[in-house]
Amino acid sequence: MRSFAVLFLLIIFAIGAFPQKPKPTKNNVKPAETPVSNLANEKEEFEKAAAMTDLTERIAALQKFIIDFPKSREKTRALELIVSARAQLGDEKLRIGENDSGIAFFKSAVAEAPTPVSDQLFSLLLQFPTNLFSLRQSTAAIDIAKLIEEKIGENPKQLLALATYYLGTENAFEAKRIAENVIRIETALPERSEKPNLPGAYQALGLANRMNFDFAGSVSAYATALELDAVSVVSRRSLAEMKRAVGKPDEAIALYNEILATNANDAAAQTGLILSQFDAGKRREAETEMAKSLEANPNNLFLLAGAAYWYAAHSDGAKAIELAEKALTIEPRYTWAHIALARGYMAQKQPLEAERILLTARQFGDFPTLDYELASARFRAGFFREAGDILRRNFSVKNDYVKAWMGNRVPLEAMSFTELLAVERQASIFQPLPADSAETSERLKSLLEFVQKVDLPDASDGELAALGEKFVAGEDNMKLYRQLFVAKKLLQQKKALPKVLELTRAMTGKVDSALAAPDATAAVLADQLYDSRSFAISRGEVVVVPTIEKQTLSRILRGEIEEVAGGTLFEQNRAAEAIVRLKRGLSILPEKSAWWRSSMWRFGAALEADGKRDEALDTYIKAYLSDAPNAGKYLTIEVLYQKINGSTDGLVAKIGSKPVLLTSQVIAQNTFPAALATPAPKEPSEIKTEAPIKEDVESPAMPSFTPTPVPSPLPTPTPQEVENEQNPAEVPLPTPTPQKTEAEENPAETPQPIPADEKTMEPISTPTPTPTPAVQTENTNNAAVKTESETKPSDVLKNPKTEKPLFEPVIITIPKPVTLAKVDSEKIESGETRARKVDRTKEEEITPCVIVASQNELSILSDGGNLGVLVGFESEGDLRQIKAVSSSPADIEIIAEPEIPDGATRALFLIRSISQKKGAFTVTFESACGKKEILVKVR
């Protein structure tokens, strides 16, 4: 008890000692005063420590000051200066790439912050996670934010500011949790006339629910915020926007009118009112008001973009294009204006123009809707393989549900793409109706189901046949192309071969109908342009599909049908029947075209399997001489030549020397650049998106923290097998040890006659089209300039007389992103400030080197099958440092390129099966900086 009394007296004494001029108590007893000399010394020591320029020395001096003067009135200020100094050190470390050290300084600064945290110090602390997030240290930013939350305790005002930070970094889950905590704290306080943080907390909760795609919860939160503060324009406008999003435009109109009744010049409310009128079916009224609004304010971005999408959703492509182009003139980075423009072009049956627009949009945003829109454009053009590639990047189908991380944050599933994608559109532009059609949505779902299943080794023939049939269903002009796509994929995987023959029979007589499709040329050339397009897109370019006469397209389609039928019969060990079909196809196809060369090679394989070795050798040689030198094909010819002649003498005179394996040659022919590698699935905490969410919470003001958008890699193309000859521009491979062919070990069965219903049309003759001019490249100003492309797209059709391409695709450069280094903020004349700007000055960051490979998966035959893989660094690095390791050296051999020329950006590794063992293996490419694994499937 005595000790407690002493302690109490000491506390009283300490409290009395804090004032600089102590006042006497009522009983006129003065407390002991600090000697004047000590006060002077204290002030001098504090000022001396605070003035030190070296941050480390300043921290040490301030810490010593606190020890020497533990009861100083400057103690709190000293602690705050220590926090500030540690923050400066942390920032310096981060900017020179010492991330771990910098993060440690930030954590120490938060830990040493005095409590309770003053508002001034809290503002400083909140900059820590903000800076870390801007430097792409998102995990550390969350860790620091959690430490700050612990430090500030139950301070409603500071918690709400932290919630707005989370909203700015699109971490809606944490924002919602904190907003709900603020509501709990405020409602638990004793009754008082006003609770200033409560409306703001409900506003934050409304925005968090909106970002989490909980629209009912968002409507409820905004409605409560409006009840608590009936004059809040933000709450009323936010509620109106959500009413629009959930398809209640009449209620939205009433809310907007209430805002305009108070302030007729509220541009945001005027915009919302007009768009609500469109949604409510009051088109004439909306167009009248829109004309007036745009006359007074032609730079109303959100009105232009919102109306453009509405017109696209109602099949008015011309009006959608007109308004979307105006919106992009104002703000070229607004992705939903790009989407509206692309949809306008799709409505006008120009899917390739839509694709170009969407590729530009992907420079500024990366979220599932963009991928779907791009897939939709490609699907309409007949680029089914590319559409499947881009869909697999973000979507999957399981148990008949389409699944994705919507907004790259929230895992959702739905029965259709239309239902699933609605949430991103509703949360971003509040548009309840899609511009997509239910038919396209369902076909893209069936495409995704098919392509994700066909590559699985355990997929049954029955499953694949059913999924293929589902995709080809319908009687439109594009049906034949869907049938041909499914047939080729099944043949490539050697699955459901009876279904392939059924499809080829169904295609007979349907060519003329298929050529009536709007983009028939693109659909016919889809496979042959795949590699050139992929390579061009990786360089920020697009390949313009040339115009080819319908007669030539007809020959190609008819010949392809014959080749697929012949290839299927060959895989069924019906070599004689295969010879008949392939020979018929060769008589139809334009000589020495890519399709002719592919069929010729298959024809040679069928002849060899049928025991006609001499004819097979002549056929192989014809196909080889009409194509680029290829080590894999050279090996096939070499083995057969040796079997027939007993040696390889004279072979060089016939077909030339064996191709030399040089990186420069490989890169020139390679069609799977490392930039196309598929990224690993992302964890929710690591995912960023452009997040086109706009909001302005009144209390407190919400900061803007925009992650720098990074162009996302496209998915890796499925590997093609050499023996199937699907790819006319193959990567040359080193020559492995000759192996026995399947035909030699398993002689073909006795040929059977071709059933009558499998016979097709007679060959037709067609004049050879005239070659078009040389490749043109279009720069960012859209001025066409003649130039030689560094790597020309592979020619897919050659004139047999001149050996020159019948056409050379035009390359158009995708416009580069707008340089924003000098842009801090910008007022867009729509009544709102669009603060979400990309700071390009922070885009580049020192990052560890990453190994990339041209393919993530390979599929090869056992006992001699092989394919080449290009491997390199994402940025610069010494290719000689990359080593390859097989998970089973006794089964999988890896041969590295012996010589790597200076300036090469990729090294070639040959991956080869050296046993009869089948299954899945792993090859790991390693260097000091990291590793890359690829899957090798041996069958």
XYZ file of N, CA and C in Angstrom, residues 168-288:
363
model
N -8.196 1.524 -52.331
C -7.356 2.049 -53.396
C -6.444 1.009 -53.999
N -6.059 0.017 -53.198
C -5.203 -1.059 -53.709
C -6.021 -2.282 -54.102
N -7.338 -2.126 -54.138
C -8.276 -3.141 -54.607
C -8.298 -4.393 -53.743
N -7.971 -4.227 -52.469
C -8.100 -5.322 -51.518
C -9.428 -5.150 -50.799
N -10.476 -5.512 -51.525
C -11.823 -5.234 -51.026
C -12.175 -6.065 -49.800
N -11.589 -7.247 -49.672
C -11.902 -8.089 -48.512
C -11.443 -7.425 -47.219
N -10.214 -6.904 -47.199
C -9.717 -6.220 -46.006
C -10.482 -4.914 -45.767
N -10.801 -4.208 -46.835
C -11.553 -2.959 -46.691
C -12.911 -3.219 -46.056
N -13.565 -4.277 -46.498
C -14.874 -4.618 -45.934
C -14.746 -4.966 -44.459
N -13.740 -5.753 -44.108
C -13.553 -6.146 -42.704
C -13.355 -4.929 -41.806
N -12.519 -3.987 -42.256
C -12.248 -2.814 -41.427
C -13.469 -1.897 -41.366
N -14.166 -1.731 -42.484
C -15.366 -0.889 -42.484
C -16.403 -1.445 -41.518
N -16.580 -2.753 -41.521
C -17.521 -3.364 -40.585
C -17.052 -3.185 -39.137
N -15.727 -3.194 -38.924
C -15.195 -2.969 -37.577
C -15.468 -1.539 -37.116
N -15.307 -0.573 -38.031
C -15.593 0.819 -37.695
C -17.072 0.975 -37.334
N -17.945 0.328 -38.082
C -19.384 0.387 -37.790
C -19.663 -0.190 -36.410
N -19.004 -1.290 -36.084
C -19.184 -1.897 -34.764
C -18.730 -0.948 -33.648
N -17.573 -0.333 -33.842
C -17.034 0.572 -32.819
C -17.943 1.779 -32.637
N -18.348 2.373 -33.766
C -19.161 3.597 -33.682
C -20.534 3.329 -33.066
N -21.143 2.223 -33.443
C -22.483 1.940 -32.902
C -22.435 1.534 -31.439
N -21.276 1.095 -30.963
C -21.143 0.711 -29.556
C -20.895 1.902 -28.649
N -20.544 3.051 -29.235
C -20.279 4.241 -28.430
C -21.575 4.775 -27.830
N -21.488 5.497 -26.701
C -22.705 6.093 -26.107
C -23.410 7.003 -27.111
N -24.692 7.152 -26.946
C -25.479 7.995 -27.845
C -24.938 9.413 -27.870
N -24.838 9.965 -29.072
C -24.422 11.356 -29.211
C -25.113 11.933 -30.434
N -25.055 13.215 -30.557
C -25.819 13.878 -31.615
C -25.331 13.515 -33.005
N -24.054 13.272 -33.160
C -23.533 12.931 -34.491
C -22.378 11.953 -34.366
N -22.291 11.065 -35.333
C -21.193 10.110 -35.401
C -20.556 10.273 -36.778
N -19.558 11.147 -36.869
C -19.044 11.551 -38.177
C -18.442 10.429 -39.010
N -18.011 9.349 -38.376
C -17.359 8.286 -39.135
C -18.331 7.240 -39.684
N -19.550 7.215 -39.169
C -20.471 6.150 -39.532
C -20.938 6.224 -40.994
N -21.366 7.374 -41.532
C -21.736 7.409 -42.961
C -20.560 7.022 -43.867
N -19.369 7.529 -43.527
C -18.192 7.177 -44.322
C -17.895 5.695 -44.262
N -18.115 5.067 -43.111
C -17.882 3.627 -42.976
C -18.839 2.845 -43.872
N -20.102 3.274 -43.923
C -21.060 2.587 -44.801
C -20.744 2.837 -46.280
N -20.224 4.028 -46.593
C -19.794 4.279 -47.971
C -18.639 3.348 -48.350
N -17.677 3.201 -47.454
C -16.558 2.294 -47.712
C -17.047 0.856 -47.843
N -18.006 0.481 -46.988
C -18.571 -0.861 -47.064
C -19.299 -1.069 -48.394
N -20.019 -0.036 -48.844
C -20.714 -0.139 -50.130
C -19.758 -0.356 -51.277
N -18.646 0.386 -51.278
C -17.669 0.239 -52.350
C -16.967 -1.115 -52.263
N -16.653 -1.553 -51.047
C -16.014 -2.863 -50.877
C -16.925 -3.975 -51.386
N -18.218 -3.902 -51.070
C -19.160 -4.905 -51.566
C -19.265 -4.860 -53.089
N -19.251 -3.667 -53.638
C -19.304 -3.526 -55.092
C -18.075 -4.173 -55.732
N -16.900 -3.926 -55.162
C -15.672 -4.504 -55.707
C -15.635 -6.019 -55.521
N -16.345 -6.521 -54.511
C -16.455 -7.966 -54.297
C -17.629 -8.568 -55.054
N -18.315 -7.748 -55.872
C -19.435 -8.177 -56.705
C -20.645 -8.617 -55.879
N -20.728 -8.096 -54.661
C -21.913 -8.303 -53.835
C -22.790 -7.063 -53.995
N -23.581 -7.059 -55.054
C -24.327 -5.853 -55.397
C -25.490 -5.599 -54.445
N -26.115 -6.655 -53.960
C -27.200 -6.467 -52.986
C -26.644 -5.848 -51.707
N -25.483 -6.328 -51.268
C -24.852 -5.755 -50.084
C -24.427 -4.319 -50.305
N -23.996 -4.006 -51.514
C -23.593 -2.639 -51.836
C -24.789 -1.703 -51.801
N -25.893 -2.129 -52.390
C -27.115 -1.310 -52.367
C -27.545 -1.048 -50.928
N -27.506 -2.072 -50.093
C -27.925 -1.922 -48.697
C -27.014 -0.953 -47.950
N -25.713 -1.060 -48.143
C -24.766 -0.191 -47.437
C -24.936 1.263 -47.854
N -25.063 1.515 -49.157
C -25.240 2.894 -49.619
C -26.572 3.476 -49.141
N -27.596 2.632 -49.098
C -28.893 3.108 -48.614
C -28.799 3.518 -47.147
N -28.068 2.749 -46.345
C -27.888 3.100 -44.933
C -27.076 4.375 -44.789
N -26.033 4.505 -45.606
C -25.222 5.732 -45.568
C -26.082 6.950 -45.877
N -27.002 6.811 -46.830
C -27.878 7.927 -47.194
C -28.864 8.233 -46.067
N -29.334 7.216 -45.356
C -30.224 7.438 -44.220
C -29.509 8.208 -43.113
N -28.229 7.878 -42.891
C -27.462 8.544 -41.836
C -27.095 9.973 -42.195
N -26.932 10.223 -43.490
C -26.572 11.571 -43.957
C -27.379 11.849 -45.215
N -28.562 12.378 -45.022
C -29.515 12.547 -46.126
C -29.080 13.553 -47.165
N -28.094 14.393 -46.849
C -27.658 15.397 -47.824
C -26.415 14.952 -48.582
N -25.923 13.753 -48.336
C -24.697 13.272 -48.982
C -24.942 12.982 -50.459
N -24.288 13.750 -51.308
C -24.398 13.531 -52.755
C -23.713 12.229 -53.148
N -22.582 11.936 -52.501
C -21.842 10.716 -52.822
C -22.686 9.478 -52.547
N -23.333 9.437 -51.392
C -24.152 8.268 -51.059
C -25.315 8.126 -52.030
N -25.968 9.244 -52.347
C -27.121 9.196 -53.255
C -26.681 8.761 -54.668
N -25.573 9.334 -55.165
C -25.107 8.968 -56.507
C -24.625 7.517 -56.550
N -23.924 7.085 -55.500
C -23.434 5.701 -55.454
C -24.598 4.717 -55.430
N -25.641 5.058 -54.667
C -26.826 4.203 -54.622
C -27.494 4.148 -55.990
N -27.579 5.290 -56.666
C -28.184 5.325 -58.007
C -27.393 4.455 -58.981
N -26.077 4.519 -58.889
C -25.247 3.709 -59.791
C -25.490 2.214 -59.575
N -25.612 1.817 -58.320
C -25.850 0.408 -58.050
C -27.258 -0.013 -58.457
N -28.205 0.892 -58.378
C -29.552 0.581 -58.877
C -29.518 0.335 -60.383
N -28.712 1.134 -61.093
C -28.525 0.899 -62.524
C -27.914 -0.476 -62.754
N -26.886 -0.807 -61.972
C -26.152 -2.051 -62.166
C -27.038 -3.278 -61.994
N -27.972 -3.215 -61.048
C -28.829 -4.381 -60.789
C -30.101 -4.359 -61.621
N -30.164 -3.455 -62.599
C -31.298 -3.450 -63.521
C -32.534 -2.763 -63.009
N -32.355 -1.716 -62.183
C -33.500 -0.928 -61.694
C -33.324 0.527 -62.118
N -33.391 0.783 -63.433
C -33.110 2.128 -63.934
C -34.112 3.182 -63.475
N -35.379 2.797 -63.273
C -36.368 3.790 -62.839
C -36.037 4.330 -61.452
N -35.610 3.462 -60.549
C -35.209 3.915 -59.221
C -33.956 4.784 -59.306
N -33.051 4.428 -60.217
C -31.846 5.240 -60.408
C -32.208 6.623 -60.920
N -33.155 6.686 -61.855
C -33.587 7.982 -62.402
C -34.111 8.886 -61.293
N -34.887 8.330 -60.394
C -35.436 9.133 -59.287
C -34.318 9.698 -58.415
N -33.315 8.913 -58.128
C -32.194 9.360 -57.297
C -31.381 10.444 -57.998
N -31.133 10.256 -59.270
C -30.377 11.270 -60.028
C -31.151 12.589 -60.089
N -32.453 12.489 -60.263
C -33.275 13.710 -60.310
C -33.235 14.455 -58.979
N -33.146 13.723 -57.867
C -33.036 14.377 -56.553
C -31.733 15.171 -56.455
N -30.655 14.601 -57.014
C -29.374 15.322 -57.004
C -29.459 16.569 -57.870
N -30.040 16.425 -59.056
C -30.120 17.546 -60.001
C -31.079 18.626 -59.508
N -32.037 18.245 -58.691
C -32.951 19.247 -58.135
C -32.207 20.209 -57.217
N -31.166 19.731 -56.572
C -30.346 20.568 -55.699
C -29.246 21.274 -56.471
N -28.663 20.565 -57.439
C -27.564 21.119 -58.238
C -27.739 20.684 -59.683
N -28.320 21.549 -60.485
C -28.608 21.211 -61.882
C -27.358 21.033 -62.716
N -26.216 21.483 -62.200
C -24.964 21.396 -62.952
C -24.103 20.195 -62.563
N -24.657 19.285 -61.787
C -23.898 18.091 -61.399
C -23.745 17.188 -62.624
N -22.559 17.231 -63.236
C -22.328 16.508 -64.497
C -22.417 15.003 -64.324
N -21.927 14.486 -63.188
C -21.979 13.048 -62.959
C -23.419 12.560 -62.859
N -24.268 13.339 -62.191
C -25.678 12.969 -62.076
C -26.375 13.056 -63.437
N -26.028 14.084 -64.219
C -26.595 14.192 -65.570
C -26.223 12.976 -66.413
N -24.950 12.561 -66.319
C -24.496 11.385 -67.066
C -25.265 10.148 -66.636
N -25.372 9.930 -65.328
C -26.095 8.771 -64.823
C -27.556 8.774 -65.232
N -28.166 9.943 -65.233
C -29.568 10.054 -65.609
C -29.774 9.639 -67.071
N -28.913 10.128 -67.948
C -29.049 9.805 -69.378
C -28.867 8.312 -69.611
N -27.843 7.725 -68.993
C -27.596 6.298 -69.181
C -28.716 5.463 -68.571
N -29.314 5.946 -67.496
C -30.460 5.240 -66.897
C -31.666 5.301 -67.828
N -31.822 6.415 -68.510
C -32.921 6.529 -69.470
C -32.745 5.536 -70.618
N -31.504 5.370 -71.083
C -31.247 4.339 -72.096
C -31.663 2.972 -71.556
N -31.218 2.650 -70.328
C -31.517 1.342 -69.742
C -33.011 1.132 -69.540
N -33.733 2.213 -69.283
C -35.173 2.113 -69.042
C -35.980 2.041 -70.337
N -35.305 2.043 -71.467
C -36.003 1.967 -72.748
C -36.478 3.305 -73.270
N -36.042 4.403 -72.663
C -36.445 5.743 -73.096
C -35.366 6.304 -74.030
N -35.184 5.630 -75.154
C -34.070 5.947 -76.039
C -34.176 7.361 -76.609
N -35.347 7.739 -77.087
C -35.486 9.061 -77.711
C -35.186 10.171 -76.704
N -35.725 10.012 -75.510
C -35.485 11.010 -74.469
C -33.999 11.055 -74.097
N -33.393 9.880 -73.987
C -31.976 9.804 -73.618
C -31.094 10.429 -74.698
N -31.407 10.170 -75.955
C -30.583 10.719 -77.041
C -30.699 12.236 -77.099
N -31.904 12.745 -76.818
C -32.083 14.204 -76.803
C -31.227 14.837 -75.706
